[in-house]
Coordinates of C-alpha atoms and ligand atoms in Angstrom, one line a residue:
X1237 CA 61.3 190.9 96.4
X1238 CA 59.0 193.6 95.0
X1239 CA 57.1 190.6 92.8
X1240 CA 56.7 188.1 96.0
X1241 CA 53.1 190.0 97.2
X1242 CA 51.5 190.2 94.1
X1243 CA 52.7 186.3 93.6
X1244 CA 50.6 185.8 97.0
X1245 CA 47.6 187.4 95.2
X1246 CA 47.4 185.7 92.6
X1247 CA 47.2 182.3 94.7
X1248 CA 43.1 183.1 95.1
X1249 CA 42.4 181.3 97.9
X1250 CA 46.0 182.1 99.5
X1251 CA 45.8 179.3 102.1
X1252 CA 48.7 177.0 101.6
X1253 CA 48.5 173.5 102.6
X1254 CA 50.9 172.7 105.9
X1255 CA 53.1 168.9 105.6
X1256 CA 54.7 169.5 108.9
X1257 CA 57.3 166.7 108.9
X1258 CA 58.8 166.3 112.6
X1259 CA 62.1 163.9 113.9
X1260 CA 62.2 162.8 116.9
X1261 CA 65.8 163.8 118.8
X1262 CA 67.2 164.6 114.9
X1263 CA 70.5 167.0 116.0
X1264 CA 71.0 169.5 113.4
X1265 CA 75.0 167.8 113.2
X1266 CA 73.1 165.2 111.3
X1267 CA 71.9 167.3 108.8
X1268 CA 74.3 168.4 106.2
X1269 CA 72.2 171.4 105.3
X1270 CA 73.7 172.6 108.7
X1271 CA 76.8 171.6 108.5
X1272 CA 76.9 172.7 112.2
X1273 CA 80.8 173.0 113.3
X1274 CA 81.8 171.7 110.2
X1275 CA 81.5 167.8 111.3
X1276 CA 80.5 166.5 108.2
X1277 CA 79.0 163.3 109.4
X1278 CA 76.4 162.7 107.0
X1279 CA 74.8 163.9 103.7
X1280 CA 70.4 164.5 103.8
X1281 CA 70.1 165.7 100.2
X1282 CA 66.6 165.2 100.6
X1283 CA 66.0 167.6 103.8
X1284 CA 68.4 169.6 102.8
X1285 CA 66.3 171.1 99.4
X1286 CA 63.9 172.1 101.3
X1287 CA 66.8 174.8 102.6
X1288 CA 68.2 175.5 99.3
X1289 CA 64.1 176.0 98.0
X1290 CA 63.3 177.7 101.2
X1291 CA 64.8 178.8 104.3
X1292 CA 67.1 177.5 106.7
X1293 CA 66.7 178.7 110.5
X1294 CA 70.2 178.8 111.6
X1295 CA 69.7 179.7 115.4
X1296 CA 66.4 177.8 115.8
X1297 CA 65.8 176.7 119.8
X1298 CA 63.3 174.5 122.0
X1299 CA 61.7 175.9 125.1
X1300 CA 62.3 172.6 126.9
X1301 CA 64.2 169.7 125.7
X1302 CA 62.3 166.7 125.9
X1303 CA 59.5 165.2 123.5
X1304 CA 56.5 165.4 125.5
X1305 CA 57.1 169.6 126.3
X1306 CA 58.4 169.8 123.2
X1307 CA 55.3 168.5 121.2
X1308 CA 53.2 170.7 123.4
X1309 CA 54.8 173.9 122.8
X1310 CA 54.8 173.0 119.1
X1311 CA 50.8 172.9 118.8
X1312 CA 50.2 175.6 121.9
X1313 CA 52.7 178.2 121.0
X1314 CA 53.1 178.2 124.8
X1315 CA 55.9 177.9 127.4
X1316 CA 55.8 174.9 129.5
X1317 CA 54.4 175.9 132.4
X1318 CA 50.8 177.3 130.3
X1319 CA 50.2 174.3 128.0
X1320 CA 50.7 171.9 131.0
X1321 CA 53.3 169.4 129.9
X1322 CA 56.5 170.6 131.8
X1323 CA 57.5 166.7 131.8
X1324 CA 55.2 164.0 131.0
X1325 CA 51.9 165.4 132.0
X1326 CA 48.5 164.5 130.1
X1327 CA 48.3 167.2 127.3
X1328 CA 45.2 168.9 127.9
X1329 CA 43.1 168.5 124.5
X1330 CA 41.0 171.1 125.4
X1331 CA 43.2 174.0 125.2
X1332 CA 43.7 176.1 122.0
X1333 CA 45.6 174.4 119.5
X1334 CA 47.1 175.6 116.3
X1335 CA 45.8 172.8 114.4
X1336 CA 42.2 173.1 116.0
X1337 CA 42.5 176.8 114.6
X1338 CA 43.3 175.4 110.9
X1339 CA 40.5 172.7 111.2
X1340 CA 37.4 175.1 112.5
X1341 CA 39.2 177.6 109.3
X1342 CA 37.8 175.1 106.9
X1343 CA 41.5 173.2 106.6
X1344 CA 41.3 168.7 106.4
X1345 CA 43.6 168.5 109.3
X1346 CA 45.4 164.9 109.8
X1347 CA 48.5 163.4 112.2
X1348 CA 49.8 160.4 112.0
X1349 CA 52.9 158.7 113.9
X1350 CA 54.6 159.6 117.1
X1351 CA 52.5 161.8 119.2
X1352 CA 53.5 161.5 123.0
X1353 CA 51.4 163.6 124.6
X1354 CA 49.2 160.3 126.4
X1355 CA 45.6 162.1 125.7
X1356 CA 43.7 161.4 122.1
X1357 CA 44.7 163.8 119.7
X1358 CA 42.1 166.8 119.6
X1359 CA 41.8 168.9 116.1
X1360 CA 42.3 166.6 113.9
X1361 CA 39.8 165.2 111.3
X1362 CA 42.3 161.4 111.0
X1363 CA 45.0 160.0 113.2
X1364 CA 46.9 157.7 113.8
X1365 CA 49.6 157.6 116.3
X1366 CA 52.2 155.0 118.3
X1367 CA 51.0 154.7 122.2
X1368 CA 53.5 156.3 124.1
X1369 CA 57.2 156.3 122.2
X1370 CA 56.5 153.9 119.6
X1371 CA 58.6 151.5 117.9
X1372 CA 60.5 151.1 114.7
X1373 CA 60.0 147.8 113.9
X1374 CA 56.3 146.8 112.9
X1375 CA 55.0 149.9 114.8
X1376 CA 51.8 150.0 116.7
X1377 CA 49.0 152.6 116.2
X1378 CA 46.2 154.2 118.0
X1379 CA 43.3 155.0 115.7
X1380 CA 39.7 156.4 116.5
X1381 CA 38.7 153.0 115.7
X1382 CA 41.1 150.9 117.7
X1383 CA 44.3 149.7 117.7
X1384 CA 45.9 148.1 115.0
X1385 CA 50.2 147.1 114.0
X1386 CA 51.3 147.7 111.2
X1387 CA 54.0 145.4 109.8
X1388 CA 57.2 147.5 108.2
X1389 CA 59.6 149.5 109.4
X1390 CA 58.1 153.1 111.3
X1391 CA 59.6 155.9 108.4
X1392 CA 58.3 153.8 106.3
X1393 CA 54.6 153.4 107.7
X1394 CA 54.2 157.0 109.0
X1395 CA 55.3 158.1 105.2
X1396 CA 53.0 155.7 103.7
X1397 CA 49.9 157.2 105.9
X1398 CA 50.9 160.8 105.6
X1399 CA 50.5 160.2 101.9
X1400 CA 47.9 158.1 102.0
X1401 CA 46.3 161.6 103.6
X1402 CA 47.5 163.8 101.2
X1403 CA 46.5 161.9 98.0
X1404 CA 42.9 161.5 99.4
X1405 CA 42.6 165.4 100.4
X1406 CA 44.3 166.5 97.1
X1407 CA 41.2 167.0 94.9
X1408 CA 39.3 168.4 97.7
X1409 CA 39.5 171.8 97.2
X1410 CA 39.9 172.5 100.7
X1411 CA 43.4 173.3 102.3
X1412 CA 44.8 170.4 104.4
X1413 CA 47.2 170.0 107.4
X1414 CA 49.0 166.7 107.6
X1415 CA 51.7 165.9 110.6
X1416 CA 54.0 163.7 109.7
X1417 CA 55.9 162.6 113.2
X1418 CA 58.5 159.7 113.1
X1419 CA 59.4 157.7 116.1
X1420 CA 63.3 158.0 114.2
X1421 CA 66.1 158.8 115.0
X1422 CA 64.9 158.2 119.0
X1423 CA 66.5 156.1 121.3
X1424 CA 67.4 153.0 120.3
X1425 CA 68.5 154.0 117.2
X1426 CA 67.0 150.6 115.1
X1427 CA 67.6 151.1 111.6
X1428 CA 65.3 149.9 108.5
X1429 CA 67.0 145.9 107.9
X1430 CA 68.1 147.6 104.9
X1431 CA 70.3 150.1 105.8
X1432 CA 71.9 148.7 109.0
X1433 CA 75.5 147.9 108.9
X1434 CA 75.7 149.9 105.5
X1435 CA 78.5 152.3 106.7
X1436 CA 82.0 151.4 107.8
X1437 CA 82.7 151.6 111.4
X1438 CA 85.4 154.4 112.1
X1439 CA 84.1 156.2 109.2
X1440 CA 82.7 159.1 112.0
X1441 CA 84.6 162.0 113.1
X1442 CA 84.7 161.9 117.2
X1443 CA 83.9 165.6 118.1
X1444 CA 86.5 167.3 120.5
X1445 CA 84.8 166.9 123.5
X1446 CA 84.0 163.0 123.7
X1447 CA 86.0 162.9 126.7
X1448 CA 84.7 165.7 128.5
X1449 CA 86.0 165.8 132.3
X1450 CA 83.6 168.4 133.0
X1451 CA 85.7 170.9 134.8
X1452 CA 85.2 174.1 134.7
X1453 CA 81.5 173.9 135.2
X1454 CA 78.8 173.6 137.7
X1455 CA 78.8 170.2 139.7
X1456 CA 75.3 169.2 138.2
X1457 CA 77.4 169.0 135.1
X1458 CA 79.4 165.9 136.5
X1459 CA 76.3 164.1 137.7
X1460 CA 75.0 163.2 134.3
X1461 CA 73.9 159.9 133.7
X1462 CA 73.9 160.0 129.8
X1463 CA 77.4 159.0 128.6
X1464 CA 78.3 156.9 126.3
X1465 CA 81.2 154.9 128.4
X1466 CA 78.9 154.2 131.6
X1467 CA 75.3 154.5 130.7
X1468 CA 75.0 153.3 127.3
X1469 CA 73.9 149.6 127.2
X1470 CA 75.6 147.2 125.2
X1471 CA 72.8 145.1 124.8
X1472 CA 69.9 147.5 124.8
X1473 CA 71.1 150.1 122.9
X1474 CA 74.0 149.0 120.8
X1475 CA 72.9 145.2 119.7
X1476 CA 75.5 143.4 121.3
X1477 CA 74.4 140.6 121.1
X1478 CA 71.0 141.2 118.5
X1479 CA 68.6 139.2 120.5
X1480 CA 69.1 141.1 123.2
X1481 CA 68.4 144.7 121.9
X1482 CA 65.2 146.5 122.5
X1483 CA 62.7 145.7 120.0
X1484 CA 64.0 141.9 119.3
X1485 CA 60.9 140.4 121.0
X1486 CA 58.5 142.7 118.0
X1487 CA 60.5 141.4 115.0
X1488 CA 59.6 139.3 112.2
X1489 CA 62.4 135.9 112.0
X1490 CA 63.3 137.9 108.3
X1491 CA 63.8 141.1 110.3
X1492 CA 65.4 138.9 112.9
X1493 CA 67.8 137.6 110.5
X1494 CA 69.0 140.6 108.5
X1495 CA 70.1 142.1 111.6
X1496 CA 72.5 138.7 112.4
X1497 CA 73.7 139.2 109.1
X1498 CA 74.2 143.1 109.9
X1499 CA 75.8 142.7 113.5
X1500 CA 77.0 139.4 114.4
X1501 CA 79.9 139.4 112.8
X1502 CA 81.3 142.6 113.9
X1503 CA 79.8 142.1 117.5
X1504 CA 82.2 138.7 117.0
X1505 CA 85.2 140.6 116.3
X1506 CA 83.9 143.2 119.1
X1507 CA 84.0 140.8 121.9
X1508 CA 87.4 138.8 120.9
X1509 CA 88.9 142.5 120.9
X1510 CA 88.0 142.9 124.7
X1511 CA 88.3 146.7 124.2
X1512 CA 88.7 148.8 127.5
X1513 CA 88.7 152.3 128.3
X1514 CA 89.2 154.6 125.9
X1515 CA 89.0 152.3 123.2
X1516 CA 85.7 151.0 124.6
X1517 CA 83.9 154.5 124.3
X1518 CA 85.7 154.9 120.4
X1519 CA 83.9 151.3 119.7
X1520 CA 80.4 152.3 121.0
X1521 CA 80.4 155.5 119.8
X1522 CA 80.9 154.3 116.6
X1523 CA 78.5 151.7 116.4
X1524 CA 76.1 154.5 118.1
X1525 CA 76.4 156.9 115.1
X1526 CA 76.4 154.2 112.7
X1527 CA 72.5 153.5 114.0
X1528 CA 71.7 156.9 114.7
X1529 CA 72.8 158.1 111.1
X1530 CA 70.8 155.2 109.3
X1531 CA 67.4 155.8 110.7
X1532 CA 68.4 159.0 109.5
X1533 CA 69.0 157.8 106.3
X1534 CA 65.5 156.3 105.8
X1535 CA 64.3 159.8 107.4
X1536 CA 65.9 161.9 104.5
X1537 CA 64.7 159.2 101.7
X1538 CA 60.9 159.1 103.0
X1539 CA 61.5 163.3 102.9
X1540 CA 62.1 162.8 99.1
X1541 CA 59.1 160.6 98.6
X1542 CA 57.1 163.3 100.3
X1543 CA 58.5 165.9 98.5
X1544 CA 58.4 163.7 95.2
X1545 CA 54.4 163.3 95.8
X1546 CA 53.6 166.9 96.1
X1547 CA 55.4 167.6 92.8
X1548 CA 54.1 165.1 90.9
X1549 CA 50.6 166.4 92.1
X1550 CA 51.3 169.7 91.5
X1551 CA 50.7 170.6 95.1
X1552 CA 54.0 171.7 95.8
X1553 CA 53.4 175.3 94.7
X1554 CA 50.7 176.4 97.3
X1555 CA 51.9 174.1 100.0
X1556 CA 54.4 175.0 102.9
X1557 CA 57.0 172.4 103.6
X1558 CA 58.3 172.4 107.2
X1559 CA 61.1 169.8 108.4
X1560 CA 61.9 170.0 112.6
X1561 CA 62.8 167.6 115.3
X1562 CA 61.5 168.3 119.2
X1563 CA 64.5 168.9 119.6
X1564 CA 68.6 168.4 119.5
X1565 CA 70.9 165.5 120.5
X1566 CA 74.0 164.9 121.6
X1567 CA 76.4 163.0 119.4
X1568 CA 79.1 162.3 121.6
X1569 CA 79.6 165.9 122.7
X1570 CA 80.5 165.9 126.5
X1571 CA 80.5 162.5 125.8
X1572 CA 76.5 162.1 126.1
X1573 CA 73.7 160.5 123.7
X1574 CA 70.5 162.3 124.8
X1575 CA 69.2 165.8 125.6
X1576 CA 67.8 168.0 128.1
X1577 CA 70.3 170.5 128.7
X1578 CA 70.2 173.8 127.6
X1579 CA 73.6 173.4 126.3
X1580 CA 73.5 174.0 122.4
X1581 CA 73.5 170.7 120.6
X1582 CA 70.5 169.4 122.5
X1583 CA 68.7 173.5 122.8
X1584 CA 69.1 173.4 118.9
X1585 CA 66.0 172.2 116.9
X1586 CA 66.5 172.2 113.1
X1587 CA 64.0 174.0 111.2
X1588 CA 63.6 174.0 107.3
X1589 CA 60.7 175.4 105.2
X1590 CA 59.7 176.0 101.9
X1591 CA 57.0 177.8 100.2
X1592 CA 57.3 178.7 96.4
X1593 CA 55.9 182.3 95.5
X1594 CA 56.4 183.3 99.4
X1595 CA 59.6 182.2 100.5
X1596 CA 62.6 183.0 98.1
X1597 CA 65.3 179.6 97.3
X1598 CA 68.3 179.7 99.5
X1599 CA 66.7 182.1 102.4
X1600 CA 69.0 182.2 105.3
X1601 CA 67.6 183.1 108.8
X1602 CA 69.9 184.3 111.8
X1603 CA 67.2 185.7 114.2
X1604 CA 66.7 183.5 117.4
X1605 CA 63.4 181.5 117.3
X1606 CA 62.0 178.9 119.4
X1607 CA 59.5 176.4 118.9
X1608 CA 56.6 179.0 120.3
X1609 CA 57.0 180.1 117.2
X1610 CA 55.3 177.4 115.0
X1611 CA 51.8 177.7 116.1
X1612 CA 51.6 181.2 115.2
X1613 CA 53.9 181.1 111.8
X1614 CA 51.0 178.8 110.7
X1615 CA 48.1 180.9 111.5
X1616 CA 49.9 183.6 109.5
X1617 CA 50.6 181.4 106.8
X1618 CA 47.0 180.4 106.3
X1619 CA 45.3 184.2 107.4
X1620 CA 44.5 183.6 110.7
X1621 CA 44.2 185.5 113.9
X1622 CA 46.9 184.3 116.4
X1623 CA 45.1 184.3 119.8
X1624 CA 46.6 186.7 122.4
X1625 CA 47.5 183.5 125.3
X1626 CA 50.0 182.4 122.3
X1627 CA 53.6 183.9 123.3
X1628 CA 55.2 182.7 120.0
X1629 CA 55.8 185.2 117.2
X1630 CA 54.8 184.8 113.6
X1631 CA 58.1 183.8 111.7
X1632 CA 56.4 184.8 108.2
X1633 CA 58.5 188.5 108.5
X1634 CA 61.7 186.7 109.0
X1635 CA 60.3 184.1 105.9
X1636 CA 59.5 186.8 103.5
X1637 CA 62.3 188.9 104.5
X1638 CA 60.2 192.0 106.0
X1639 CA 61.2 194.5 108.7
X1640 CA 60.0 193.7 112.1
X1641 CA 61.4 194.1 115.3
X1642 CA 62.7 190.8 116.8
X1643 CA 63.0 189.0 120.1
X1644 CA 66.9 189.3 121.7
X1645 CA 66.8 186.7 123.8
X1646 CA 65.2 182.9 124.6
X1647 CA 64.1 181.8 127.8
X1648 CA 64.6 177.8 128.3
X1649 CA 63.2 175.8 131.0
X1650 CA 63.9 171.9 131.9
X1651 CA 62.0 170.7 134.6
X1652 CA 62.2 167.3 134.4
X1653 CA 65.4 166.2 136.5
X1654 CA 67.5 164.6 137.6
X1655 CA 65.8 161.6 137.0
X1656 CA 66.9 158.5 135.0
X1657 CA 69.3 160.8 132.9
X1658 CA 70.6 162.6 136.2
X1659 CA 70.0 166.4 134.1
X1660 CA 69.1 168.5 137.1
X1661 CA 66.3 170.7 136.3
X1662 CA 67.4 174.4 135.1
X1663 CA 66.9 177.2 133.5
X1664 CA 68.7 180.0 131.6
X1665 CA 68.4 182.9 128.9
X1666 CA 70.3 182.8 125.9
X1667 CA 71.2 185.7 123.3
X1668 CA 73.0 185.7 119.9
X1669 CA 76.4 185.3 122.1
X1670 CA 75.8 184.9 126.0
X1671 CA 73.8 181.9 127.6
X1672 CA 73.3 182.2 131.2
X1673 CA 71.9 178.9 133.2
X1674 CA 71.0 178.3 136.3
X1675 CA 70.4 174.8 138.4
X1676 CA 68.2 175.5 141.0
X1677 CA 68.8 172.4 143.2
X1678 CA 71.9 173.6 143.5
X1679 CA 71.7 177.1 143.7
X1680 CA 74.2 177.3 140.9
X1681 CA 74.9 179.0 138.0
X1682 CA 76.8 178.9 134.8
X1683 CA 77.6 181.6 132.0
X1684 CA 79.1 180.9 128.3
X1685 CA 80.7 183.2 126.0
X1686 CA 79.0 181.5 122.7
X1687 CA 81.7 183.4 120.6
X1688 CA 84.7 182.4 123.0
X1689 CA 83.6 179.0 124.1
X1690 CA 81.4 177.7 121.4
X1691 CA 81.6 174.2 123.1
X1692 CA 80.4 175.5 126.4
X1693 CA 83.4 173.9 128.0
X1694 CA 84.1 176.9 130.6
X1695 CA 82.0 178.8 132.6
X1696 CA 83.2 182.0 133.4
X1697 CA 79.9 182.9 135.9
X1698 CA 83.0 183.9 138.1
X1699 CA 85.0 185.8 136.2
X1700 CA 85.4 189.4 137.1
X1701 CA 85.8 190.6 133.5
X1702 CA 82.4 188.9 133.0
X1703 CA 80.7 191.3 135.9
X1704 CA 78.7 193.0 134.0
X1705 CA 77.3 190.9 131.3
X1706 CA 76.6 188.3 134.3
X1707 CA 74.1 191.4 135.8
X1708 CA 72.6 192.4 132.1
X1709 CA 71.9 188.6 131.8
X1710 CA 70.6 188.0 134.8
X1711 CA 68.1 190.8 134.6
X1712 CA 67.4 189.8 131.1
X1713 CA 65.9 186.0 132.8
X1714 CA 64.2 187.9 135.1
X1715 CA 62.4 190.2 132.8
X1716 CA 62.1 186.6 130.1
X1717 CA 60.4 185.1 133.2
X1718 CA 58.0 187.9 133.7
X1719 CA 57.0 188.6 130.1
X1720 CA 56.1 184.3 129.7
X1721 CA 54.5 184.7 133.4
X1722 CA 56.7 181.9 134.7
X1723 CA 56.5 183.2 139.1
X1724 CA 60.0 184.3 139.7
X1725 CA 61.0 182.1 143.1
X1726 CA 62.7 182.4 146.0
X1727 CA 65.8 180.6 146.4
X1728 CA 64.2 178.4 148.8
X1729 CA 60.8 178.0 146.6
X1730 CA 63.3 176.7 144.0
X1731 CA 64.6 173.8 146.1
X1732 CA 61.3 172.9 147.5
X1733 CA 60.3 172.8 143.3
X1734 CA 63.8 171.2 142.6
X1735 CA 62.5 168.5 144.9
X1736 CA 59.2 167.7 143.3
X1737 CA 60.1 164.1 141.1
Ligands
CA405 CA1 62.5 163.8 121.3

């Protein structure tokens, strides 16, 4: 370790160039660098060097899990409530931004791809990003200079520009940021013509829980409307029949006719099985992860073209490689596709970096960190001052292996419910082993013990030999709420907030 400062020395300008490269709902159980309860359900050799040449955050959390919030936070370093997008607000552009911060430093800042946050990107010398979600097939941009499609497949594109940027900016001199955001592996899971159908259905492990009964928790639990045996959608979301999935009406007739040759015969065999029930679920999830796991596919293999580019240019010594999603997903656990809760698969964001000289190979991080971390981590990286309204912490200590005293517990906050997904709005504290939640509509409560309980299947809020961690938590969300200057409510403000759409 003693040789890692004077390495940073003798870098003379000592500002790295940033390639933030950021998922959209990628779940850390679909990155084998994670290999996150041992599931096993797909290999991302790409992705997963940038672990095993950098760090890997193992205990790495969102503040609010959904994309608009999530993208927020990310360039704020703010909670929810002080960056303004709690849900789907208009992100104010005026408002301090990490990347305005790199951009007034001197840095060529760019973004291109799935942005979500409905105003025009601010700090940013280039972008161009999808109006609202985008899609994967032939994707649509916003550009300073109008709108414009792009034929291909989204990874693809979004790689291609963020390149594009990078090969410009390389013999500038100056540092650069580029953002690299795919629309993948969102909702409805449409993978490159390429890849789909590559993988054998039945080849994915169903985790424990896919047929969750929800006992043993809150009611709110019960009232989802995210599983995959009543709310996933045949048609829209799992191509049965092709024409009638989501992006059909934006494909090309080849695109059009790989998928037939992809789906139609298994949908064939699908229908003439008349599956029911349980057997039902078992098919859909399947053909779900199948999807899922191929736009991840193209994810990991645009990752190595990245990665490839800033080697061959020599870049890759002096230039911090980031991978993250907004946050987690759920793939089949409690039976659910999507996010929201604070419960861990969806709370988890993965995060990956690398940085040769600063960051030593194979760097493992347990510390809990959230994604009001990222702002600040790359205003250290590149020597700046982190403003005092950010309430993220720099992760460079926990990168470079320094002492520093560390955060021992996350505050979380969803305040988006119940809405189409039926998640009602909550929120909760979580430390290395206890997560306590509360759903203010209801006026209830949950607690997990992490160590016990890893699946969060029992809630033992009620449980006498649970008394007093129950008070140290729930004076821990207090204090959380105070120090992030969210108002601590009354029971009856809550509702009358619960109520709000
Ligand atoms: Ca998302």
């Amino acid at each position: 370790m003693a040789l890692l400062p004077s390495l940073a020395a003798a870098e003379p300008s000592g500002r790295p160039n940033i390639v933030f490269i950021f998922a959209d709902d990628h779940a850390l159980q679909a990155i084998s660098a994670y290999n996150f309860r041992g599931r096993s359900l797909n290999q991302t050799p790409n992705i997963d060097r940038i672990a095993k040449e950098g760090a890997i955050f193992r205990n790495n959390f969102c503040a609010n899990s959904i994309c608009s919030p999530s993208r927020a936070t990310v360039l704020t370093g703010k909670h929810s409530h002080l960056n303004g997008v709690t849900t789907w607000e208009k992100f104010d552009g005026s408002q301090f931004t990490f990347a305005k911060a790199l951009q007034a430093a001197g840095y060529r800042t760019g973004i291109f791809g799935k942005w979500h946050l409905t105003s025009e990107p601010t700090g940013f010398d280039e972008w161009m990003v999808h109006p609202g979600q985008g899609s994967y097939h032939n994707p649509d941009f916003i550009t300073p200079q109008g709108n414009r499609r792009i034929p291909g497949y989204a990874t693809d594109v979004t790689t291609d520009l963020s390149l594009d940027f990078i090969k410009r900016h390389k013999e500038e001199g100056q540092p650069f940021l580029v953002m690299c955001q795919y629309k993948a592996p969102h909702r409805t899971w449409q993978p490159p013509t390429g890849e789909a159908g590559r993988r054998a259905l039945g080849s994915f492990a169903e985790p424990p829980n896919l047929f969750d009964t929800y006992e043993g928790r809150s009611k709110p639990v019960a009232r989802h409307l995210m599983g995959i045996d009543r709310h996933m959608k045949l048609d829209y979301d799992l191509k049965v029949p092709v024409e009638k999935s989501n992006e059909w009406a934006r494909m090309t007739e080849i695109q059009h006719e790989a998928y037939h040759h992809f789906y139609d015969d298994e949908n064939r065999a699908f229908l003439e099985a008349n599956l029911t029930g349980k057997d039902l679920v078992r098919w859909k999830y399947q053909r779900y992860l199948r999807d899922y796991l191929s736009c991840v596919d193209s994810i990991d293999s645009n990752v190595g073209r990245i990665l490839a580019c800033l080697k061959e240019s020599g870049l890759d010594r002096n230039t911090l490689v980031v991978y993250s999603s907004d946050q987690g997903f759920y793939l089949g656990e409690h039976g659910w596709f999507d996010k929201r809760w604070m419960y861990e698969e969806s709370f988890r964001m993965p995060l990956l970096i690398r940085w040769p000289g600063h960051i030593e190979a194979g760097t493992e991080v347990g510390q809990l960190t959230q994604n009001i971390d990222f702002a600040p981590t790359f205003l250290a990286a590149a020597g700046l001052p982190v403003p005092p309204e950010v309430q993220g912490l720099s992760l460079m200590p926990l990168l470079t292996k320094q002492p520093v005293a560390w955060r021992d517990a996350l505050y979380y906050h969803y305040y988006d419910g119940p809405g189409e997904h039926g998640v009602a709005k909550h929120y909760g504290v979580r430390t290395d082993r206890y997560k306590l939640i509360r759903f203010y509509a209801d006026d209830a409560w949950e607690l997990y013990d992490l160590e016990k309980d890893p699946e969060e299947m029992h809630s033992v809020y009620d449980d006498p030999a649970y008394t007093t961690v129950r008070a140290e938590l729930t004076a821990k969300l207090d204090e959380l709420k105070k120090q992030y200057a969210n108002p601590i409510l009354t029971v009856a403000d809550e509702k009358k907030l619960s109520a709000k759409p």
